[in-house]
Amino acid sequence: MHVARSRRHGAPGKWPERGVEPQIQIGGVMTVATGTRQLRAWCVLVFIALASAGATQTLIGKRIELFQDSLQADLMGLVQVVEYDAWEPANQTVPALGLSDDVSWVRLKLDSRSENGQLIEIQNAGIDELTGYMVCDGKVIATYNRGVLQHESNEGAFGTYPTFPIPLVECEELYAVFRMKSTKPLLLPTRIAGPREVLNDAHQRDILFAAYFGVILVMLLYNLFLFFSVGDRSYLEYSLFIFMIGGTQLVLNGYAPYFNVEAWPWLNTRITHFFGVFSGLTTIVFAQNFLRLSRYVPWLHKLLNGYFIVYVVALVLAISGQLVWAYNVINFCAAAIFFLIPGAIITMRKGYSPAKYFLLAFSIFIVAVLVFVMKDAGVIPYNVWTFFALPLGSAIEMVLLSLALASRINQLKKESAHAREEQLRISQINERMVREQNTKLEERVRDRTADLEEVNTNMRTTLEELQSAQQQLVQSEKLASIGQLTAGIAHELNNPINFVSSSAQSLRRDFEDINTIIELVKAMDPSEANLDEQVNGVKEKLSQLDIEFTQQEIEELLNGIEDGTIRTSEIVKGLRIFSRMDGDNFIQAQLNELIESTLIVLRSNFKDAALLQLDLGEEMPPVMCQPGRLNQVFMNIITNAIQAMDALGRDVEENILAITTDRVDSIGQAWAEVRIKDTGQGMAESVKSQIFDPFYTTKPVGEGTGLGLSIVMGILRDHNAEVEVESEEGVGTEFTIRFPL
């Protein structure tokens, strides 16, 4: 016969929610008096309920026989299992089968005359698979499925614990055989009682757990309210702690089906493990932050951080289906609660007063755990008081932790008030010191101001002197350039002028000889008889004067005078271009013409010092510039190049000055490019980086002011030109100047 069951039969209506209305101070802090009233009211309710629960229950664990040989049992029939000779007596009031993946079998011999019509109640609501068989004289007469995962049969149960009706039959031998398997420890507190007694006890448990759930709900909502009101993270952590601890108790005592967990078999199998993991995690987080372990007991804070990793391992095992291993790891992690006691003691001794509430709360909870364990081990009687030790201990723990939070907030307020008072005292001291310092500072400022005014006057005078000196140096540089320019022009003009002058003297002598011949010719008279003698005299004179040479010399002298005048004209033209003055106006000019005019002016400087290689690009477009200032740029760079090569004392053939112009395109921009390259001694990188700095020079004292290239850079900036300098010691230097078109 197959009998179905339900979770509640004849159960009362709603759970009586019995809580205490919280009281709130300004700032959302629960007073100690309010928490004490909550604890007192709940304890009175529990006392009344437990007192009405009756005497100690009679457990029949020592009548039970066990064996865990699932392989042979599965191969045998059920009747053979009953008659199997491997049964061993439990010899315990509450048999403990431990944690195993094996199927466990339990046999209980019944008295069909005195016990029929009663119920066998196994007070463990967490067994995954539990099937009960009633065997009368070797025949199975009833089958009951009561496991957590066997929710296909839902009728006939009393309360949250699995119950098995004893049939009203007469048998010579009546056995109750149970096949069970679970991923949680198998504890079998078993009793035989009448249906009314079982149902009354179930109702009393429901009332107690309704009260327990009411406390959990009140504490949860209250602390969430405080969290949203005050914003203190500790209230949120405590709310999560309450939810996980309360949920764990409800699941362990068989109330998960009230929340329709059976609809999700995967979750239903693992819900106990999940609550175990997350209740442990929330306990550690709450304890770490509440006790300020990172500040007061850092070694314990680090140790508890290690438990996070172990809990994560347990969670992964539970998700992957290794439920037995997961439960063992969770039990191992549960030992972390014992570390909280010395942590609370150390914190309390360091002056943190809320730790005393924490210490009391967890001490009570640990005592409740010990009572619960000793009850299962048979050390103390199994009754309602010992059974409810764990929920009662956790409820008292939660209330005391609420008091601890209130004490913590009060201490924080005191510390904050003390800090404000200390800050005010320090502020007043600082204010007095500031006033005193201000007086001293005002005196020092007056003295310092007078000193600064004197220094400022001296600096102004020094600046004016420096500016005057700079102007003089710039003027000196200009005068030096003008002197160099004048010397070059004088030298260039002197050569053709001297040639013309000397040619004129020679030409005068030649003309005197020609005039002599002309006079002789003019003196001839055809009417005279000695005409032949006169002609012979002229011929003789022509022969004496070598008139053919004189004619040739005159031709050469005239050509030389013409060349000299042309050369002089070119010099004057170049000088006119070089000295062109346009003020600050920008006009279009040819770079090739500017370079040629500069070379004409400087020709005398490099004629005997270097060879010139000139490669001026054809069809160079004009650029907008100030021609006079650009001539100054070219003259300065070319002069420096000539001086750098001449200083080496080499042959002229080794000193090469190369000047190139061209049009280039770069990054979408057209440029007119000028390159001036020499074969001088070159420069080191440290020297090259400073050549455009004012007053920087490598020439001996008295040979340069160091302003030439600084002036060059200023002129090129005014023309939006780019300049690059490439130099290598022992090879030479190249200046590349680009003007935008």
XYZ file of C-alpha atoms in Angstrom:
741
model
C 0.000 0.000 0.000
C 1.334 3.426 -0.958
C 0.331 6.293 1.306
C 0.860 9.934 0.285
C 1.586 12.815 2.658
C 1.367 16.571 2.954
C 3.435 19.106 4.825
C 0.652 20.099 7.164
C -2.361 18.094 8.313
C -4.777 19.799 10.572
C -2.323 22.667 10.871
C -3.487 25.947 12.321
C -4.098 28.908 10.088
C -1.543 31.684 10.072
C 1.629 31.871 12.032
C 1.168 34.269 14.913
C 3.667 37.028 14.231
C 4.877 38.215 17.555
C 7.453 40.987 17.452
C 8.324 44.153 19.234
C 7.781 47.523 17.694
C 11.186 49.231 17.417
C 11.857 52.631 18.903
C 14.151 55.078 17.183
C 16.159 57.995 18.497
C 17.086 60.991 16.423
C 19.689 59.697 13.994
C 18.084 56.252 13.762
C 19.848 54.557 16.726
C 18.008 51.914 18.763
C 18.291 52.571 22.473
C 19.592 49.934 24.852
C 16.275 50.021 26.735
C 14.350 49.242 23.538
C 16.586 46.280 22.725
C 16.288 45.006 26.297
C 12.485 45.143 26.110
C 12.587 43.211 22.830
C 14.769 40.521 24.335
C 12.636 40.289 27.499
C 9.357 40.048 25.541
C 10.677 37.362 23.213
C 12.150 35.315 26.067
C 8.804 35.430 27.920
C 7.033 34.202 24.787
C 9.536 31.378 24.308
C 9.343 30.400 27.973
C 5.547 30.157 27.838
C 5.664 28.100 24.632
C 8.375 25.771 25.865
C 6.738 25.332 29.247
C 3.585 24.202 27.507
C 5.500 21.699 25.367
C 5.270 19.024 27.983
C 7.761 16.646 29.440
C 10.866 15.247 27.908
C 10.159 13.218 24.799
C 11.014 9.523 24.816
C 13.384 8.668 21.996
C 13.748 5.089 20.819
C 17.167 5.296 19.193
C 18.489 2.282 21.102
C 15.771 0.079 19.527
C 17.034 0.939 16.062
C 19.243 -1.346 13.992
C 21.463 -0.095 11.162
C 23.585 -1.119 8.250
C 25.169 0.808 5.376
C 25.837 -1.746 2.696
C 23.868 -0.263 -0.145
C 25.359 -2.466 -2.853
C 24.068 -5.767 -1.390
C 20.797 -4.232 -0.302
C 20.039 -3.051 -3.791
C 20.665 -6.550 -5.099
C 18.327 -8.144 -2.574
C 14.582 -7.903 -2.189
C 13.128 -5.833 0.625
C 12.104 -8.938 2.592
C 15.662 -10.192 2.328
C 16.861 -6.827 3.630
C 14.636 -7.224 6.680
C 15.999 -10.698 7.331
C 19.600 -9.736 6.516
C 22.065 -10.766 9.216
C 24.269 -7.613 8.983
C 22.058 -5.422 11.135
C 23.805 -3.806 14.070
C 22.139 -2.109 17.043
C 22.549 1.666 17.190
C 23.107 1.765 20.973
C 22.470 5.526 20.913
C 19.529 7.602 21.975
C 19.999 9.636 18.807
C 21.747 7.477 16.194
C 24.285 9.402 14.139
C 25.042 7.902 10.726
C 27.436 10.670 9.723
C 27.873 12.112 6.247
C 28.148 9.664 3.362
C 27.109 9.070 -0.227
C 26.020 5.519 0.671
C 22.450 4.438 1.207
C 21.700 3.830 4.882
C 19.144 1.294 6.090
C 17.306 1.456 9.416
C 15.208 -1.332 10.932
C 12.829 -0.916 13.830
C 10.928 -3.845 15.316
C 7.406 -2.837 16.345
C 4.837 -4.260 18.736
C 1.723 -4.698 16.607
C -0.479 -4.914 19.672
C 0.614 -1.865 21.678
C 2.039 0.426 18.970
C -0.310 0.002 16.058
C -2.210 3.138 15.110
C 0.604 5.387 16.366
C 3.183 7.367 14.417
C 6.899 6.899 13.968
C 8.395 10.415 13.877
C 11.990 11.023 12.713
C 12.799 14.519 13.915
C 15.096 15.433 11.022
C 13.516 17.530 8.273
C 16.610 17.613 6.043
C 16.908 14.030 4.758
C 17.042 14.144 0.949
C 15.694 10.639 0.235
C 13.661 8.826 2.904
C 11.383 5.892 2.155
C 9.644 3.938 4.902
C 8.352 0.376 4.492
C 5.991 -1.440 6.874
C 6.746 -5.179 6.711
C 4.284 -7.566 8.328
C 5.350 -11.209 8.535
C 7.654 -10.823 5.545
C 5.219 -8.818 3.410
C 5.381 -5.087 2.589
C 2.035 -3.642 3.551
C 2.785 0.111 3.362
C 5.297 2.422 1.675
C 5.865 6.082 2.546
C 8.091 8.600 0.697
C 9.096 11.383 3.063
C 12.398 12.750 1.659
C 12.986 16.417 0.853
C 13.475 15.547 -2.806
C 10.564 13.101 -2.914
C 7.875 15.716 -3.235
C 5.679 13.653 -5.487
C 3.718 12.463 -2.423
C 2.310 15.285 -0.303
C -0.338 13.961 2.015
C -0.477 12.290 5.381
C 2.368 14.058 7.223
C 2.134 15.788 10.598
C 4.160 19.006 10.804
C 7.565 19.485 9.275
C 9.080 16.187 10.447
C 8.595 12.984 8.443
C 6.042 10.691 10.127
C 5.120 7.093 9.339
C 1.749 5.632 10.506
C 1.984 2.164 12.048
C -0.715 0.018 10.369
C -3.589 -1.391 12.399
C -2.736 -5.003 11.664
C -1.965 -8.086 13.662
C 1.409 -9.580 12.875
C 3.737 -12.013 14.449
C 6.624 -9.802 13.340
C 6.092 -6.175 12.371
C 9.061 -4.153 11.152
C 9.499 -0.567 10.006
C 12.377 -0.423 7.485
C 13.722 2.895 6.256
C 15.916 3.491 3.240
C 17.630 6.919 3.415
C 20.302 8.912 1.640
C 21.320 12.517 2.227
C 24.049 15.031 1.439
C 23.788 16.290 5.018
C 24.626 14.520 8.292
C 22.095 11.817 9.169
C 20.880 12.260 12.752
C 17.883 10.119 13.678
C 16.086 11.396 16.798
C 13.152 8.985 16.558
C 10.086 8.505 18.702
C 6.750 6.682 18.613
C 3.761 8.737 19.725
C 0.085 9.151 19.106
C -1.155 11.394 16.288
C -2.587 14.002 18.701
C 0.685 14.315 20.597
C 2.687 14.579 17.384
C 0.298 17.159 15.988
C 0.306 19.212 19.197
C 4.099 19.212 19.251
C 4.121 20.285 15.595
C 1.752 23.157 16.401
C 3.973 24.257 19.285
C 7.032 24.166 17.031
C 5.173 26.227 14.471
C 4.274 28.794 17.114
C 7.854 28.997 18.339
C 9.271 29.305 14.850
C 6.583 31.821 13.950
C 7.784 33.876 16.898
C 11.369 33.277 15.823
C 10.545 34.307 12.279
C 8.748 37.378 13.633
C 11.856 38.417 15.541
C 13.972 37.823 12.443
C 11.605 39.863 10.290
C 11.363 42.728 12.787
C 15.123 42.866 13.269
C 15.700 42.671 9.523
C 13.256 45.434 8.595
C 14.356 47.579 11.524
C 18.038 47.418 10.641
C 17.329 47.988 6.960
C 15.365 51.072 7.974
C 18.315 52.244 10.060
C 20.669 51.614 7.162
C 18.629 53.754 4.777
C 18.134 56.411 7.478
C 21.658 56.625 8.882
C 23.654 55.306 5.945
C 25.945 53.233 8.187
C 27.148 50.158 6.292
C 27.213 48.118 9.500
C 23.381 48.012 9.513
C 23.330 46.582 5.991
C 25.931 43.959 6.930
C 23.932 43.089 10.043
C 20.718 42.852 8.003
C 22.360 40.355 5.653
C 23.694 38.464 8.679
C 20.166 38.287 10.185
C 18.662 37.106 6.904
C 21.223 34.334 6.446
C 21.173 33.081 10.061
C 17.375 33.137 10.219
C 17.059 31.478 6.821
C 19.481 28.750 7.895
C 17.376 27.919 10.968
C 14.151 27.817 8.982
C 15.675 25.547 6.318
C 17.231 23.187 8.864
C 13.880 22.798 10.618
C 11.942 21.965 7.473
C 10.203 25.243 6.678
C 11.727 25.723 3.207
C 8.679 24.150 1.451
C 6.508 27.005 2.738
C 8.449 29.186 0.297
C 7.799 26.785 -2.613
C 11.457 25.771 -2.889
C 10.336 22.319 -4.057
C 9.513 23.871 -7.429
C 13.270 24.165 -8.124
C 14.815 20.733 -7.461
C 18.377 21.922 -8.166
C 18.052 24.713 -5.595
C 16.141 22.497 -3.168
C 19.084 20.070 -3.098
C 21.617 22.818 -2.363
C 19.686 25.386 -0.338
C 21.119 24.186 2.984
C 24.658 24.440 1.595
C 24.030 27.905 0.149
C 22.662 29.240 3.426
C 25.621 27.674 5.236
C 28.124 29.401 2.935
C 26.491 32.819 2.926
C 25.696 32.846 6.646
C 29.391 32.158 7.284
C 30.495 34.887 4.892
C 28.122 37.489 6.334
C 29.186 36.552 9.871
C 32.858 37.108 9.013
C 32.214 40.405 7.207
C 30.037 41.725 10.019
C 32.524 40.661 12.712
C 35.506 42.140 10.867
C 33.916 45.544 10.436
C 32.033 45.690 13.734
C 35.048 44.719 15.873
C 37.409 46.779 13.702
C 39.700 43.775 13.502
C 41.937 45.365 10.873
C 42.767 48.025 13.465
C 42.707 46.156 16.770
C 43.521 42.525 15.818
C 45.091 42.582 12.329
C 46.302 38.970 12.479
C 42.749 37.743 13.062
C 41.467 39.991 10.276
C 43.916 38.343 7.852
C 43.038 34.864 9.149
C 39.332 35.459 8.556
C 40.125 36.716 5.058
C 41.577 33.269 4.417
C 38.220 31.729 5.299
C 36.679 33.653 2.405
C 38.689 31.504 0.003
C 37.620 28.293 1.745
C 33.963 29.343 1.644
C 34.276 30.060 -2.072
C 35.665 26.534 -2.525
C 32.629 25.173 -0.661
C 30.307 27.215 -2.870
C 31.968 25.908 -6.038
C 31.693 22.333 -4.750
C 27.999 22.817 -3.979
C 27.258 24.282 -7.397
C 29.169 21.497 -9.150
C 27.209 18.808 -7.265
C 29.886 17.665 -4.795
C 27.473 18.184 -1.929
C 29.103 15.894 0.653
C 32.472 17.542 0.179
C 30.817 20.961 0.257
C 29.133 20.169 3.591
C 32.428 18.992 5.082
C 34.167 22.195 3.987
C 31.326 24.291 5.440
C 31.638 22.464 8.761
C 35.382 23.138 8.729
C 34.769 26.844 8.118
C 32.225 26.969 10.949
C 35.163 26.678 13.363
C 35.966 30.297 12.518
C 33.282 31.357 15.016
C 35.540 30.269 17.876
C 38.205 32.774 16.766
C 35.708 35.591 17.262
C 35.697 35.123 21.056
C 39.406 35.969 21.600
C 39.076 38.680 18.956
C 36.214 40.289 20.887
C 38.153 39.995 24.174
C 41.258 41.654 22.695
C 39.168 44.413 21.135
C 37.299 45.008 24.394
C 40.559 45.231 26.352
C 41.754 47.892 23.942
C 38.879 50.128 25.014
C 36.247 49.299 22.405
C 33.152 48.980 24.603
C 30.653 47.600 21.987
C 32.802 44.456 21.905
C 31.321 43.352 25.254
C 27.860 42.973 23.669
C 29.425 41.116 20.752
C 31.300 38.817 23.152
C 28.142 38.092 25.149
C 26.072 37.469 21.988
C 28.472 34.988 20.425
C 29.188 33.310 23.757
C 25.463 32.597 24.155
C 25.281 31.378 20.563
C 28.264 29.045 21.064
C 26.674 27.682 24.256
C 23.480 27.073 22.275
C 25.481 25.223 19.613
C 27.152 23.075 22.278
C 23.777 22.261 23.866
C 22.393 21.325 20.448
C 25.385 19.059 19.715
C 25.324 17.410 23.173
C 21.615 16.797 22.741
C 22.281 14.933 19.470
C 25.136 13.007 21.105
C 22.875 11.878 23.964
C 24.887 13.665 26.638
C 21.866 15.679 27.726
C 18.167 14.839 27.335
C 16.464 15.394 24.010
C 13.526 17.680 24.748
C 11.939 20.861 23.506
C 14.365 22.998 25.534
C 17.456 21.361 24.120
C 15.949 21.147 20.660
C 15.202 24.883 20.564
C 18.545 25.834 22.090
C 19.968 26.786 18.677
C 17.093 29.005 17.455
C 16.794 30.528 20.916
C 20.534 31.175 21.065
C 20.576 32.741 17.604
C 17.601 34.979 18.472
C 19.255 36.179 21.688
C 22.462 36.672 19.706
C 20.677 38.884 17.174
C 19.070 41.050 19.855
C 22.384 41.441 21.685
C 24.115 42.337 18.436
C 21.463 45.002 17.903
C 22.397 46.354 21.313
C 26.032 46.147 20.249
C 25.267 48.197 17.153
C 23.457 50.771 19.270
C 26.418 50.885 21.637
C 28.754 51.207 18.687
C 26.799 54.135 17.283
C 26.710 55.768 20.711
C 30.444 55.312 21.065
C 30.969 56.736 17.612
C 28.857 59.724 18.630
C 30.927 60.130 21.790
C 34.135 59.812 19.825
C 32.799 62.280 17.288
C 31.789 64.718 20.042
C 35.163 64.300 21.713
C 36.861 64.819 18.367
C 34.816 67.975 17.784
C 35.697 69.264 21.248
C 39.338 68.477 20.658
C 39.123 70.081 17.244
C 37.509 73.170 18.791
C 40.225 73.336 21.437
C 42.929 72.984 18.838
C 41.134 75.538 16.670
C 41.101 78.025 19.532
C 44.776 77.391 20.206
C 45.489 77.784 16.521
C 43.454 80.982 16.411
C 45.443 82.429 19.298
C 48.680 81.344 17.700
C 47.552 82.805 14.385
C 46.824 86.148 16.000
C 50.235 86.160 17.640
C 51.904 85.058 14.479
C 49.998 87.656 12.466
C 51.372 90.388 14.705
C 54.888 89.071 14.294
C 54.360 88.536 10.602
C 53.108 92.075 10.100
C 56.293 93.394 11.670
C 58.409 91.044 9.618
C 56.430 91.917 6.488
C 57.071 95.615 7.044
C 60.779 94.967 7.519
C 60.852 92.591 4.602
C 58.875 94.988 2.414
C 61.451 97.696 3.033
C 64.217 95.241 2.152
C 62.357 94.121 -0.958
C 61.772 97.696 -2.072
C 65.475 98.364 -1.715
C 66.315 95.170 -3.577
C 63.692 96.012 -6.199
C 65.257 99.426 -6.725
C 68.684 97.852 -7.077
C 67.305 95.219 -9.449
C 65.564 97.881 -11.521
C 68.823 99.801 -11.775
C 70.685 96.613 -12.648
C 68.055 95.730 -15.249
C 68.351 99.130 -16.852
C 72.118 98.747 -16.912
C 71.792 95.261 -18.413
C 69.341 96.500 -21.026
C 71.694 99.347 -21.862
C 74.601 96.911 -22.050
C 72.566 94.593 -24.256
C 71.645 97.448 -26.574
C 75.298 98.453 -26.711
C 76.300 94.866 -27.489
C 73.654 94.604 -30.187
C 74.816 97.927 -31.586
C 78.402 96.690 -31.352
C 77.406 93.553 -33.236
C 75.735 95.693 -35.879
C 78.775 97.992 -36.089
C 81.034 94.964 -36.392
C 78.862 93.692 -39.221
C 78.898 97.133 -40.834
C 82.685 97.273 -40.442
C 83.018 93.848 -41.986
C 80.629 94.889 -44.746
C 82.537 98.155 -45.365
C 85.867 96.350 -45.493
C 84.511 93.824 -47.949
C 82.928 96.485 -50.140
C 86.089 98.600 -50.048
C 88.168 95.590 -51.016
C 85.814 94.597 -53.801
C 85.620 98.132 -55.200
C 89.343 98.791 -54.772
C 90.414 96.051 -57.185
C 88.533 97.251 -60.288
C 89.187 100.893 -59.449
C 92.940 100.266 -59.078
C 92.911 98.353 -62.348
C 91.116 101.193 -64.110
C 93.543 103.725 -62.583
C 96.667 101.829 -63.655
C 95.171 101.137 -67.072
C 94.478 104.842 -67.489
C 98.155 105.682 -66.826
C 99.348 103.135 -69.363
C 96.754 104.340 -71.815
C 97.994 107.913 -71.291
C 101.555 106.869 -72.198
C 100.301 105.053 -75.265
C 98.296 108.090 -76.304
C 101.423 110.257 -75.876
C 103.272 108.024 -78.342
C 100.358 108.168 -80.742
C 100.184 111.946 -80.323
C 103.900 112.098 -81.213
C 103.217 110.264 -84.475
C 100.175 112.431 -85.108
C 102.266 115.594 -84.622
C 104.890 114.306 -87.070
C 102.204 113.530 -89.603
C 100.635 116.937 -89.121
C 104.069 118.611 -89.671
C 104.473 117.022 -93.086
C 104.033 119.401 -96.069
C 103.530 117.837 -99.465
C 104.829 120.980 -101.178
C 108.233 120.717 -99.679
C 111.043 118.955 -101.434
C 112.028 116.859 -98.457
C 108.668 115.069 -98.202
C 110.332 111.720 -98.556
C 112.632 112.512 -95.696
C 109.647 113.499 -93.596
C 107.883 110.220 -94.457
C 110.977 108.242 -93.614
C 111.200 110.097 -90.306
C 107.628 109.152 -89.488
C 108.327 105.535 -90.362
C 111.454 105.547 -88.268
C 109.502 106.984 -85.347
C 106.796 104.347 -85.773
C 109.454 101.718 -85.706
C 111.003 103.195 -82.582
C 107.673 103.392 -80.743
C 106.548 99.859 -81.810
C 103.186 101.277 -82.726
C 101.620 97.833 -83.388
C 102.295 96.809 -79.776
C 100.914 100.138 -78.624
C 97.714 99.585 -80.587
C 97.319 96.093 -79.123
C 98.024 97.408 -75.611
C 95.424 100.152 -76.042
C 92.845 97.530 -77.041
C 93.659 95.426 -73.995
C 93.615 98.417 -71.675
C 90.237 99.520 -72.989
C 88.841 95.986 -72.486
C 90.227 95.916 -68.947
C 88.717 99.306 -68.164
C 85.390 98.057 -69.491
C 85.611 94.894 -67.317
C 86.449 97.018 -64.286
C 83.477 99.286 -64.825
C 81.173 96.263 -65.292
C 82.539 94.682 -62.095
C 82.047 97.946 -60.245
C 78.496 98.157 -61.549
C 77.759 94.590 -60.317
C 79.158 95.404 -56.889
C 77.041 98.540 -56.703
C 73.959 96.581 -57.787
C 74.614 93.851 -55.183
C 75.226 96.481 -52.543
C 71.956 98.171 -53.449
C 70.084 94.845 -53.038
C 71.941 93.982 -49.833
C 71.368 97.358 -48.228
C 67.720 97.566 -49.228
C 65.737 98.999 -46.337
C 61.976 98.313 -46.141
C 61.454 98.888 -42.431
C 58.981 96.426 -40.931
C 57.154 95.920 -44.210
C 57.077 92.480 -45.789
C 57.506 92.434 -49.550
C 58.052 89.720 -52.115
C 61.711 89.038 -52.823
C 63.824 86.386 -54.534
C 65.968 84.391 -52.120
C 68.490 83.705 -54.898
C 69.056 87.449 -55.420
C 69.452 88.005 -51.684
C 72.019 85.207 -51.402
C 73.950 86.458 -54.471
C 74.071 90.005 -53.089
C 75.319 88.691 -49.753
C 78.040 86.665 -51.506
C 79.140 89.734 -53.471
C 79.544 91.672 -50.254
C 81.381 88.773 -48.557
C 83.435 87.678 -51.597
C 86.655 89.083 -50.189
C 86.134 87.149 -46.936
C 86.091 83.680 -48.436
C 88.050 84.196 -51.666
C 91.239 82.921 -50.050
C 89.559 80.846 -47.284
C 87.119 78.443 -48.976
C 85.716 77.187 -52.238
C 82.138 78.146 -53.023
C 79.666 75.602 -54.405
C 76.527 77.451 -55.408
C 73.416 75.547 -56.517
C 70.516 77.978 -56.706
C 67.274 76.371 -57.761
C 65.645 77.572 -60.937
C 62.150 79.029 -60.869
C 62.323 79.669 -57.153
C 59.091 81.426 -56.156
C 59.387 84.744 -54.322
C 58.766 84.801 -50.589
C 57.166 87.429 -48.371
C 60.021 88.772 -46.286
C 62.054 91.720 -45.077
C 65.007 91.503 -47.496
C 67.420 93.603 -45.467
C 66.939 91.448 -42.368
C 67.262 88.198 -44.347
C 70.579 89.462 -45.788
C 71.716 89.872 -42.197
C 70.712 86.220 -41.518
C 72.618 84.869 -44.525
C 75.669 87.061 -43.878
C 75.890 85.901 -40.237
C 75.607 82.174 -41.023
C 78.024 82.359 -44.002
C 80.554 84.389 -42.011
C 80.442 81.851 -39.143
C 80.956 79.016 -41.633
C 83.983 80.736 -43.236
C 85.516 81.475 -39.840
C 84.949 77.877 -38.653
C 86.750 76.474 -41.713
C 89.531 79.089 -41.765
C 90.334 78.363 -38.095
C 91.432 74.821 -39.036
C 94.410 76.133 -41.061
C 93.832 73.732 -43.946
C 94.321 74.215 -47.668
C 91.611 76.186 -49.423
C 90.612 73.123 -51.449
C 89.554 71.332 -48.250
C 87.267 74.155 -47.128
C 84.022 73.948 -49.079
C 81.053 76.243 -48.595
C 77.955 74.780 -50.288
C 74.808 76.886 -50.666
C 71.657 75.311 -52.114
C 68.137 76.638 -52.647
C 65.100 74.643 -53.683
C 61.337 74.379 -53.372
C 60.107 71.488 -51.194
C 56.730 70.143 -50.094
C 56.222 68.698 -46.616
C 52.977 67.678 -44.846
C 50.764 69.570 -47.266
C 52.853 72.769 -47.061
C 55.133 74.294 -49.717
C 58.442 75.727 -48.526
C 61.361 77.677 -49.972
C 64.430 75.923 -48.581
C 67.950 77.290 -48.131
C 70.834 75.008 -47.106
C 74.216 76.409 -46.025
C 76.798 73.700 -45.388
C 80.455 73.932 -44.406
C 83.260 71.451 -43.830
C 84.412 73.049 -40.594
C 85.134 71.416 -37.270
C 81.457 70.825 -36.404
C 79.814 71.058 -32.985
C 79.086 68.746 -30.081
C 75.433 68.193 -29.119
C 75.897 70.240 -25.943
C 77.181 73.189 -27.995
C 74.538 72.849 -30.729
C 71.712 73.074 -28.188
C 72.940 76.530 -27.050
C 74.053 78.301 -30.237
C 70.876 80.393 -30.433
C 71.087 81.491 -26.778
C 71.987 85.168 -26.286
C 75.635 85.834 -25.380
C 76.669 82.223 -25.984
C 79.851 81.942 -28.046
C 82.744 79.525 -28.451
C 85.063 82.192 -29.848
C 87.921 83.601 -27.766
C 87.246 86.663 -25.652
C 87.099 89.804 -27.766
C 86.226 88.012 -31.026
C 82.460 87.758 -30.635
C 79.519 88.892 -28.535
C 77.387 85.742 -28.859
C 74.430 87.736 -30.198
C 74.710 86.953 -33.912
C 72.767 83.692 -34.035
C 70.364 84.944 -31.349
C 69.478 87.849 -33.668
C 69.215 85.347 -36.559
C 66.699 83.231 -34.619
C 64.612 86.312 -33.793
C 64.490 87.335 -37.456
C 63.519 83.810 -38.570
C 60.737 83.653 -35.963
C 59.353 86.923 -37.339
C 59.257 85.243 -40.770
C 57.559 82.061 -39.426
C 60.549 80.175 -40.764
C 61.829 76.821 -39.566
C 65.495 76.217 -38.903
C 67.323 72.912 -38.426
C 70.961 72.479 -37.502
C 72.861 69.270 -38.223
C 76.427 69.071 -37.032
C 79.035 66.394 -36.492
C 82.385 66.977 -34.912
C 85.203 66.704 -37.449
C 82.754 66.703 -40.387
C 80.996 70.062 -40.486
C 77.713 71.868 -39.941
C 74.629 72.390 -42.092
C 71.914 75.008 -41.525
C 68.554 74.295 -43.199
C 66.125 77.221 -43.311
C 62.581 76.851 -44.661
C 60.300 79.778 -45.492
C 56.554 79.107 -45.943
C 55.153 79.904 -49.372
